[in-house]
Coordinates of C-alpha atoms in Angstrom, one line a residue:
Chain Q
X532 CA 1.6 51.3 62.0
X533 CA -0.1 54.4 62.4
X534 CA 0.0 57.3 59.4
X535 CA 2.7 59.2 60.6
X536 CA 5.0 56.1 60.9
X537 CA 4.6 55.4 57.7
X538 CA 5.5 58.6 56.6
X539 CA 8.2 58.8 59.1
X540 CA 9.7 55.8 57.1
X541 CA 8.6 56.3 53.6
X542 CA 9.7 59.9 54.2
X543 CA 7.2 61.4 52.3
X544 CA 4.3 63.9 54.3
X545 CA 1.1 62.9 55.3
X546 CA -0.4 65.0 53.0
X547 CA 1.5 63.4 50.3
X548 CA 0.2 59.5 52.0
X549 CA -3.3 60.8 51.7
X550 CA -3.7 62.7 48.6
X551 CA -2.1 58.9 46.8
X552 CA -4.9 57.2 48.7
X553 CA -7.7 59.5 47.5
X554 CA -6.2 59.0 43.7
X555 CA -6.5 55.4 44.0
X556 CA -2.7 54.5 44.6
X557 CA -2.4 53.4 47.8
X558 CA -5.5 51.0 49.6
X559 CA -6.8 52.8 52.7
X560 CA -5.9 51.8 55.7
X561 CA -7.5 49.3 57.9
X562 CA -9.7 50.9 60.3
X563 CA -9.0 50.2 64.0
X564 CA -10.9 53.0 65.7
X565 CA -13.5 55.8 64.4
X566 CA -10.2 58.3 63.4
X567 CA -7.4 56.1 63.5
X568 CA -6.2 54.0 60.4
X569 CA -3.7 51.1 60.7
X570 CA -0.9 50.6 57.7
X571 CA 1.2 47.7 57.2
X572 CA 4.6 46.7 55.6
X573 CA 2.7 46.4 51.7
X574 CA 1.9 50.0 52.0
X575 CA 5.2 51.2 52.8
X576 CA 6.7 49.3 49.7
X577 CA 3.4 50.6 47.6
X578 CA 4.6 54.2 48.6
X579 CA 8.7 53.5 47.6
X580 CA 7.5 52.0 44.6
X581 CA 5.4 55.7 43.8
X582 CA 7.9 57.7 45.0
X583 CA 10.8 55.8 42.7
X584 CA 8.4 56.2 39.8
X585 CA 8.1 59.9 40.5
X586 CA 11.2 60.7 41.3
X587 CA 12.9 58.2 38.5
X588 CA 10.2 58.4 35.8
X589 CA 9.1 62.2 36.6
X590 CA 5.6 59.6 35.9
X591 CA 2.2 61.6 36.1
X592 CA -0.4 59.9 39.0
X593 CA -2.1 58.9 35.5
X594 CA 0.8 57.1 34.6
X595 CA 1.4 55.4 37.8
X596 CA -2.3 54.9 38.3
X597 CA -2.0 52.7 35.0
X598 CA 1.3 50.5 36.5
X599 CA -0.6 50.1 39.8
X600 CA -3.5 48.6 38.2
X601 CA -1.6 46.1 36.0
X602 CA 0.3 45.6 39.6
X603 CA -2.6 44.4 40.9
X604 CA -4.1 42.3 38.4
X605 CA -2.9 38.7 38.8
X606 CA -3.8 38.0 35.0
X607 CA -0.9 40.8 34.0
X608 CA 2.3 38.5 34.2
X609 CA 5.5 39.7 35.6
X610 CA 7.2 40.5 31.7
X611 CA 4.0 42.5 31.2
X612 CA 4.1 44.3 34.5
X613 CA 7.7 45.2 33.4
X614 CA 6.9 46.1 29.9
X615 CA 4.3 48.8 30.7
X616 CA 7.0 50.3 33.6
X617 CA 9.7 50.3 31.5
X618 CA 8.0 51.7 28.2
X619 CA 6.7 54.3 31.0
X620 CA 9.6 55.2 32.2
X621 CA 12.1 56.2 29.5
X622 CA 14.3 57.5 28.1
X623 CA 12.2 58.4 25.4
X624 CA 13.1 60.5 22.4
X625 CA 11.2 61.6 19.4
X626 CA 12.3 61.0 16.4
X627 CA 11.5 63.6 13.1
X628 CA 9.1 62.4 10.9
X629 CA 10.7 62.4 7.6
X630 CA 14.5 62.3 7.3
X631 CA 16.7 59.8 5.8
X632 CA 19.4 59.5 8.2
X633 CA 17.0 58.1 10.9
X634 CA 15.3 56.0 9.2
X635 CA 18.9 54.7 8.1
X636 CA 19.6 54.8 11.7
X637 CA 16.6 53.2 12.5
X638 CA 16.7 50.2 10.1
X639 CA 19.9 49.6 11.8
X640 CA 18.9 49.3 15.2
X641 CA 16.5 46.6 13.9
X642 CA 18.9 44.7 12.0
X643 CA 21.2 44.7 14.8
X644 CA 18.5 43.2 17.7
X645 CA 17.4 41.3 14.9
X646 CA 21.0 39.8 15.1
X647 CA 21.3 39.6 18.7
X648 CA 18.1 37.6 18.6
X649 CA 17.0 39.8 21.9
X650 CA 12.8 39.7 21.7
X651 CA 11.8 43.4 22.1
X652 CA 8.9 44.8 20.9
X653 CA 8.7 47.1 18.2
X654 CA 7.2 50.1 20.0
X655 CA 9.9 49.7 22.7
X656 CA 11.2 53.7 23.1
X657 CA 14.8 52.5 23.3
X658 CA 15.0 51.3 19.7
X659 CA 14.7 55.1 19.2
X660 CA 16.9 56.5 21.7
X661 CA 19.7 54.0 20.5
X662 CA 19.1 55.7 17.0
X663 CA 19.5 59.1 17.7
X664 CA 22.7 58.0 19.2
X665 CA 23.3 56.8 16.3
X666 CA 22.4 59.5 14.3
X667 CA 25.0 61.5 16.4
X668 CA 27.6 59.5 16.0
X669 CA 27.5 59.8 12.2
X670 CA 27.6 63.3 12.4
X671 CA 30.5 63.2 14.4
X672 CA 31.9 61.2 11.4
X673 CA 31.9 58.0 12.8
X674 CA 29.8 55.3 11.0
X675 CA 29.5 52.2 13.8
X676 CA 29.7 48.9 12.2
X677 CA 27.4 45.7 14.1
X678 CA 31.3 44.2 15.0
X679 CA 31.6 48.2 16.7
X680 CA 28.2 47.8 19.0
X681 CA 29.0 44.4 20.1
X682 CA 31.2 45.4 22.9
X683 CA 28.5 47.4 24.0
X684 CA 25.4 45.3 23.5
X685 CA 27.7 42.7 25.5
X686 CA 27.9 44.8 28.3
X687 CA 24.3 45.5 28.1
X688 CA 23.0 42.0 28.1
X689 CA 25.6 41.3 30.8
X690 CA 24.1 43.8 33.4
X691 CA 20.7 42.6 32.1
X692 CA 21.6 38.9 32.9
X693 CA 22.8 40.2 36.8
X694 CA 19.9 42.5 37.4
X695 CA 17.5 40.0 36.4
X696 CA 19.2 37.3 38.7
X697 CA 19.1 39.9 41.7
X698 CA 14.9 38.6 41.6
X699 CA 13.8 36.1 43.7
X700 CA 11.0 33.5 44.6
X701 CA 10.2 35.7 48.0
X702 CA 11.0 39.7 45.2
X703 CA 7.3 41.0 45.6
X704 CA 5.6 42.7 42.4
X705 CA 6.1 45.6 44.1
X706 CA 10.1 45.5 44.9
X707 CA 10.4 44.3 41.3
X708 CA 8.9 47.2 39.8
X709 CA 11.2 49.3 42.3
X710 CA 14.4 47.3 41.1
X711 CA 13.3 48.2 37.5
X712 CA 12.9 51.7 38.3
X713 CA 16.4 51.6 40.2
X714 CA 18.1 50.5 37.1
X715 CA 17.8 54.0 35.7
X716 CA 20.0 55.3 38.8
X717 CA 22.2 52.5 38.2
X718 CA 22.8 53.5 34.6
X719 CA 24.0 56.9 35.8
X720 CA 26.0 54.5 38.1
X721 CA 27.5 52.8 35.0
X722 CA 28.5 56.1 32.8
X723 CA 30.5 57.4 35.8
X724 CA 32.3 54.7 36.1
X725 CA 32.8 54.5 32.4
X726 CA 34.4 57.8 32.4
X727 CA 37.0 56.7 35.7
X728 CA 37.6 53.5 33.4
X729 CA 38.4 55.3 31.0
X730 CA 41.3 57.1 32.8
X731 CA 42.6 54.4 34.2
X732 CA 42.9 52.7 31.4
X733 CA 44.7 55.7 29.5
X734 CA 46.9 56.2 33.0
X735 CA 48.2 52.8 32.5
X736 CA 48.7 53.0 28.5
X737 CA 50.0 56.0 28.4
X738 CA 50.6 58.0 32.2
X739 CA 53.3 58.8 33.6
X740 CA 55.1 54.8 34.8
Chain K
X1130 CA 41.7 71.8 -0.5
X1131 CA 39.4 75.4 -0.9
X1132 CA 37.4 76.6 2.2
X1133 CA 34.4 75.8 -0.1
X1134 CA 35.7 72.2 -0.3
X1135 CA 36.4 72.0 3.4
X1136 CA 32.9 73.7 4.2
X1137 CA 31.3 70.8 2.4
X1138 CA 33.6 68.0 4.0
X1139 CA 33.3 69.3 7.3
X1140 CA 29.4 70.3 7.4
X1141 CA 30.3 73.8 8.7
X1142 CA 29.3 77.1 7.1
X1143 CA 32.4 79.1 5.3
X1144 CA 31.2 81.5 8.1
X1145 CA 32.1 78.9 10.6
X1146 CA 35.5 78.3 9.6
X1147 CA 36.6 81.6 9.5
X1148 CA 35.3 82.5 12.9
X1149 CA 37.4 79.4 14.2
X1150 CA 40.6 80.6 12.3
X1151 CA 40.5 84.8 13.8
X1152 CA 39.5 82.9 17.1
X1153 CA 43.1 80.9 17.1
X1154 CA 41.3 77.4 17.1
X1155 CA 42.1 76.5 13.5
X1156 CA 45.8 77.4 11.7
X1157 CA 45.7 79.7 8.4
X1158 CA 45.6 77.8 5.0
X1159 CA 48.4 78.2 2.9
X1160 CA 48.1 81.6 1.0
X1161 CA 48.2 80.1 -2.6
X1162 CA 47.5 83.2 -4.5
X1163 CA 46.5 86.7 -3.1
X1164 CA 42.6 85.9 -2.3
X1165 CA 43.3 82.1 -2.4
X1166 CA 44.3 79.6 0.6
X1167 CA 44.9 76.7 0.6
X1168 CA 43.5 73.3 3.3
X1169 CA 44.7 70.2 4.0
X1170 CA 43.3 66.7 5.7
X1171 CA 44.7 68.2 8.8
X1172 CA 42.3 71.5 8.7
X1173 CA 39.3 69.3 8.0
X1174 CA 40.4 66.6 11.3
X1175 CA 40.8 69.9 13.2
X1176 CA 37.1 71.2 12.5
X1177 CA 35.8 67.4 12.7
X1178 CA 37.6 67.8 16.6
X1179 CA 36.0 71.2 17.2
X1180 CA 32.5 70.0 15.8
X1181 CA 32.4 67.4 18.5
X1182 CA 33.8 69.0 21.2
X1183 CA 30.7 71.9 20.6
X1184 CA 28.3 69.2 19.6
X1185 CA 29.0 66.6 22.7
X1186 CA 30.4 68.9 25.4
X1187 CA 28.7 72.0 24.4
X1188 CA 32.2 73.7 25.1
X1189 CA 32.3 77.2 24.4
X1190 CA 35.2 78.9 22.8
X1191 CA 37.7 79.5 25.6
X1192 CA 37.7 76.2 26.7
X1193 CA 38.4 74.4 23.1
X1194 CA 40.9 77.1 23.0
X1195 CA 42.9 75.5 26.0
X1196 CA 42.0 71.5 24.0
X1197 CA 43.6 73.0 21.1
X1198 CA 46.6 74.8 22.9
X1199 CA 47.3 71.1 24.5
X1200 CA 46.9 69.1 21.8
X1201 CA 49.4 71.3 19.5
X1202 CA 52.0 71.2 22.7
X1203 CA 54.1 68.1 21.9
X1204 CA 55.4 68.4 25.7
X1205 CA 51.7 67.8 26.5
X1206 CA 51.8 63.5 26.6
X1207 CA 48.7 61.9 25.4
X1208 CA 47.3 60.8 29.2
X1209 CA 47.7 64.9 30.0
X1210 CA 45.7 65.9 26.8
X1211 CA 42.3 63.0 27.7
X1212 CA 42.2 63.9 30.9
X1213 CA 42.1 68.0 30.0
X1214 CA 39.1 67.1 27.5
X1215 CA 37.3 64.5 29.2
X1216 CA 37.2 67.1 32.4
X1217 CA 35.9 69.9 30.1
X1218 CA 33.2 67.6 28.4
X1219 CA 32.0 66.4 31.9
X1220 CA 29.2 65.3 32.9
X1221 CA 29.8 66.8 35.9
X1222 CA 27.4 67.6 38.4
X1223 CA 27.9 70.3 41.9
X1224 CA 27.5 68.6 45.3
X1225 CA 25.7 70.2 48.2
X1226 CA 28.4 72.2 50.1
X1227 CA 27.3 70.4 53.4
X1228 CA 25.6 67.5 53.2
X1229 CA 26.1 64.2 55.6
X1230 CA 24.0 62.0 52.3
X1231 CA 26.9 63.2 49.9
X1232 CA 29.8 63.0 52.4
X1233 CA 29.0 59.3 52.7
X1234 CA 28.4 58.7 49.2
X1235 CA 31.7 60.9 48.0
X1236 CA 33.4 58.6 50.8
X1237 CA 31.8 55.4 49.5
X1238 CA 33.1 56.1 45.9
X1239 CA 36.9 57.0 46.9
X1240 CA 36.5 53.7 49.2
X1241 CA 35.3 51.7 45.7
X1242 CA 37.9 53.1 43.5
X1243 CA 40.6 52.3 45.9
X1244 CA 39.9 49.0 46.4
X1245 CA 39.5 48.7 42.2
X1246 CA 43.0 50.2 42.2
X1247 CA 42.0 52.5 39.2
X1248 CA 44.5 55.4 38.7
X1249 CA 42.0 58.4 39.3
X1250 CA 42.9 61.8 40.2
X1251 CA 40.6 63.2 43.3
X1252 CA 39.5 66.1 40.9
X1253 CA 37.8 63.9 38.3
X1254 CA 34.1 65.1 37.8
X1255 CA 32.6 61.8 37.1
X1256 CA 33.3 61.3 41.3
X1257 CA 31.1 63.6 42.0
X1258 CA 28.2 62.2 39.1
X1259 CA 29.0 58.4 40.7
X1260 CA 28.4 60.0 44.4
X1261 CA 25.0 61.9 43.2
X1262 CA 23.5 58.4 41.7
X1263 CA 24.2 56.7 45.2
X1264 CA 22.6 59.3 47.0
X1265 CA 19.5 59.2 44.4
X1266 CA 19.8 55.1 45.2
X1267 CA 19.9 55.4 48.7
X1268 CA 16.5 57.9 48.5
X1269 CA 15.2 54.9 46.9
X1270 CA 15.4 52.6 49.7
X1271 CA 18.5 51.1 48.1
X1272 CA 22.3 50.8 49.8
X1273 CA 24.1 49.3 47.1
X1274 CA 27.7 47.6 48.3
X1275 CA 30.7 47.8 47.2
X1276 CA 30.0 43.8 45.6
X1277 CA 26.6 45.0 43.9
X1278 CA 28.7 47.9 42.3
X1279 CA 30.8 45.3 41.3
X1280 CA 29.2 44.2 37.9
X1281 CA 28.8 47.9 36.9
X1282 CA 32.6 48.6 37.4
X1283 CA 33.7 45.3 35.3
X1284 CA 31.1 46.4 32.4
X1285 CA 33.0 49.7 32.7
X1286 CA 36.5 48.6 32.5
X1287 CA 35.7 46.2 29.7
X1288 CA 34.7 49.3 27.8
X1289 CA 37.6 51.2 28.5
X1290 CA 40.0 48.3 27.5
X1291 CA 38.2 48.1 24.5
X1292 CA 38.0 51.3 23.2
X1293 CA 41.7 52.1 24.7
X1294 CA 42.2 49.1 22.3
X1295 CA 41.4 50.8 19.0
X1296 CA 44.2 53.6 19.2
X1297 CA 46.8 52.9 16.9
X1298 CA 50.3 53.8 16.0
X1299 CA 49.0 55.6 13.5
X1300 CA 46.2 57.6 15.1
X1301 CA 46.7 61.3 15.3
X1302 CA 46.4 63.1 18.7
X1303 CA 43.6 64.9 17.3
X1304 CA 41.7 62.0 16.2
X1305 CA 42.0 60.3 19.0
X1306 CA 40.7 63.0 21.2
X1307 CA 37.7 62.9 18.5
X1308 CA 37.4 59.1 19.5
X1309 CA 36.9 60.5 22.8
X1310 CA 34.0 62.7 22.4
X1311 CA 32.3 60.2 20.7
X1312 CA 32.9 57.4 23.6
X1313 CA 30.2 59.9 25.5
X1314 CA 27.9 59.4 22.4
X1315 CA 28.2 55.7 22.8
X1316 CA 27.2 55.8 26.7
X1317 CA 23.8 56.9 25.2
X1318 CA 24.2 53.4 23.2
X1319 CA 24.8 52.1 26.3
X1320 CA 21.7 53.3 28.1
X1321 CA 19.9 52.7 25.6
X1322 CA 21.4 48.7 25.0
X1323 CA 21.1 48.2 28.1
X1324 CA 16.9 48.8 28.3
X1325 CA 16.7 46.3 24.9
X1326 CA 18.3 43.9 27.0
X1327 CA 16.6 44.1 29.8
X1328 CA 13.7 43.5 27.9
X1329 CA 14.8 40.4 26.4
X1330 CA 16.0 38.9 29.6
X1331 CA 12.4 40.2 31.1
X1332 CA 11.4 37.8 27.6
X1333 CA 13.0 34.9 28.4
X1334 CA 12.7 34.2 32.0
X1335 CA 9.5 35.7 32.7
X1336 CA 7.5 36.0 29.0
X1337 CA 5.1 33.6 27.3
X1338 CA 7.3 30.6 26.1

């Protein structure tokens, strides 16, 4: 397909397609006249895959520049490939360098993946996001036992399990990486429905019959 | 109790306290002496509630004011009193006044929650959040259907059941409106569960053995 088809359906500009392929993210085209560049199927799912990162991730072309490489190196295997996206892409929360309710916090995240048995890396920036929520929740006066994140971590590993089903022998690097980046959306996805499950469920308990 | 005792129990400045008693959100202590009041458990679960209404919801005055005004009105039934503060703490995002991407989303959603048969009122701002991530997923090159929402919507409702569960007989209203507040606190749990297990499923299906 010709340049502006491939904007047409990646719907991003031509400017946009051009200024990816001079910073190294997208191959060139294959030439099939002196001015005239032909584009195939691979780079419209290279230029979803940007354009999720961006718009998911907020990523810098640095940052993406680094999870295309890795995409294209067949020594990098898919978990890799993942890790460096994920890590990449948030959430991400800093924690404060010397105070004794996050490390509390903290030393309880890792006792509770450490009972789950889930392998994650130490560096992985959810371990801190989980405890500032943590740290939250005991300023909020509530102190949540392992037993009270188990319902939670359930659900997580549930959604995990699915998402990680949805890939298949004919999923590209490429659509994975998108999938991954999709997951975010979907998390909004879950929290709105949490709220609506939650009035249900308190319109059934205790609505009007 | 003495508003220096509460002040310490509660984490707020003596400041604090006062401001939410002139500003209606927190009864008078019992005048004891002339210069002397006295607090009960019943002051301090009152400021725990404010705290986390400000803290999670960022609600300003006014509108704890009307939480409040509910929650001491015994012809206000429990189901009345969640849905008034789960509306105020939100999320809650605005949708384009005229656009065909949200129609079809906002129409996708009421579809979904019809065929869950959750009891959900058509003013319930976590609609509008649900209809804003399928829009983002569709932007993505993504149409999810009403089966790949599925597994989101069951996580949900498991939640809800749960924590629906651990009201008891002997809860207070304003405690369990506390409960509340904090169930948007464990969404953040939730996110950030839910990236853990995605890297340990990454782990074991795709990692080195």
């Amino acid at each position: 397909m010709r340049i502006s088809e491939l904007s047409e359906r990646s719907g991003l500009p031509v400017q946009t397609i051009k200024f990816y392929i001079r910073e190294g993210l997208l191959p060139k085209g294959t030439a099939s006249a002196a001015t005239r560049a032909e584009y195939d199927e691979t780079h419209l799912e290279r230029l979803r895959l940007i354009r999720a990162l961006r718009e998911v991730g907020d990523l810098s072309v640095a940052a993406i520049r680094r999870i295309i490489t890795a995409l294209e190196d067949p020594g990098v295997g898919l978990h890799d490939l993942f890790g460096a996206a994920a890590y990449a892409i948030g959430p991400r929360v800093d924690a404060p360098d010397d105070d004794p309710d996050w490390r509390a916090a903290r030393e309880q995240v890792d006792a509770l993946l450490e009972e789950l048995g889930w392998r994650v890396t130490g560096q992985a920036p959810a371990r801190t996001v989980l405890a500032q929520a943590l740290v939250a929740l005991r300023r909020l006066g509530f102190t949540p036992s392992p037993a009270a994140l188990r319902p939670y971590a359930e659900a997580a590993a549930a959604l995990a399990e699915h998402e990680t089903g949805l890939l298949r022998e004919d999923t590209t690097r490429a659509q994975a990486l998108r999938m991954l980046a999709a997951s975010v959306v979907y998390d909004q996805v879950l929290v709105a429905l949490h709220r609506l499950a939650q009035e249900d469920a308190s319109a059934r308990r205790f609505g009007p019959g």
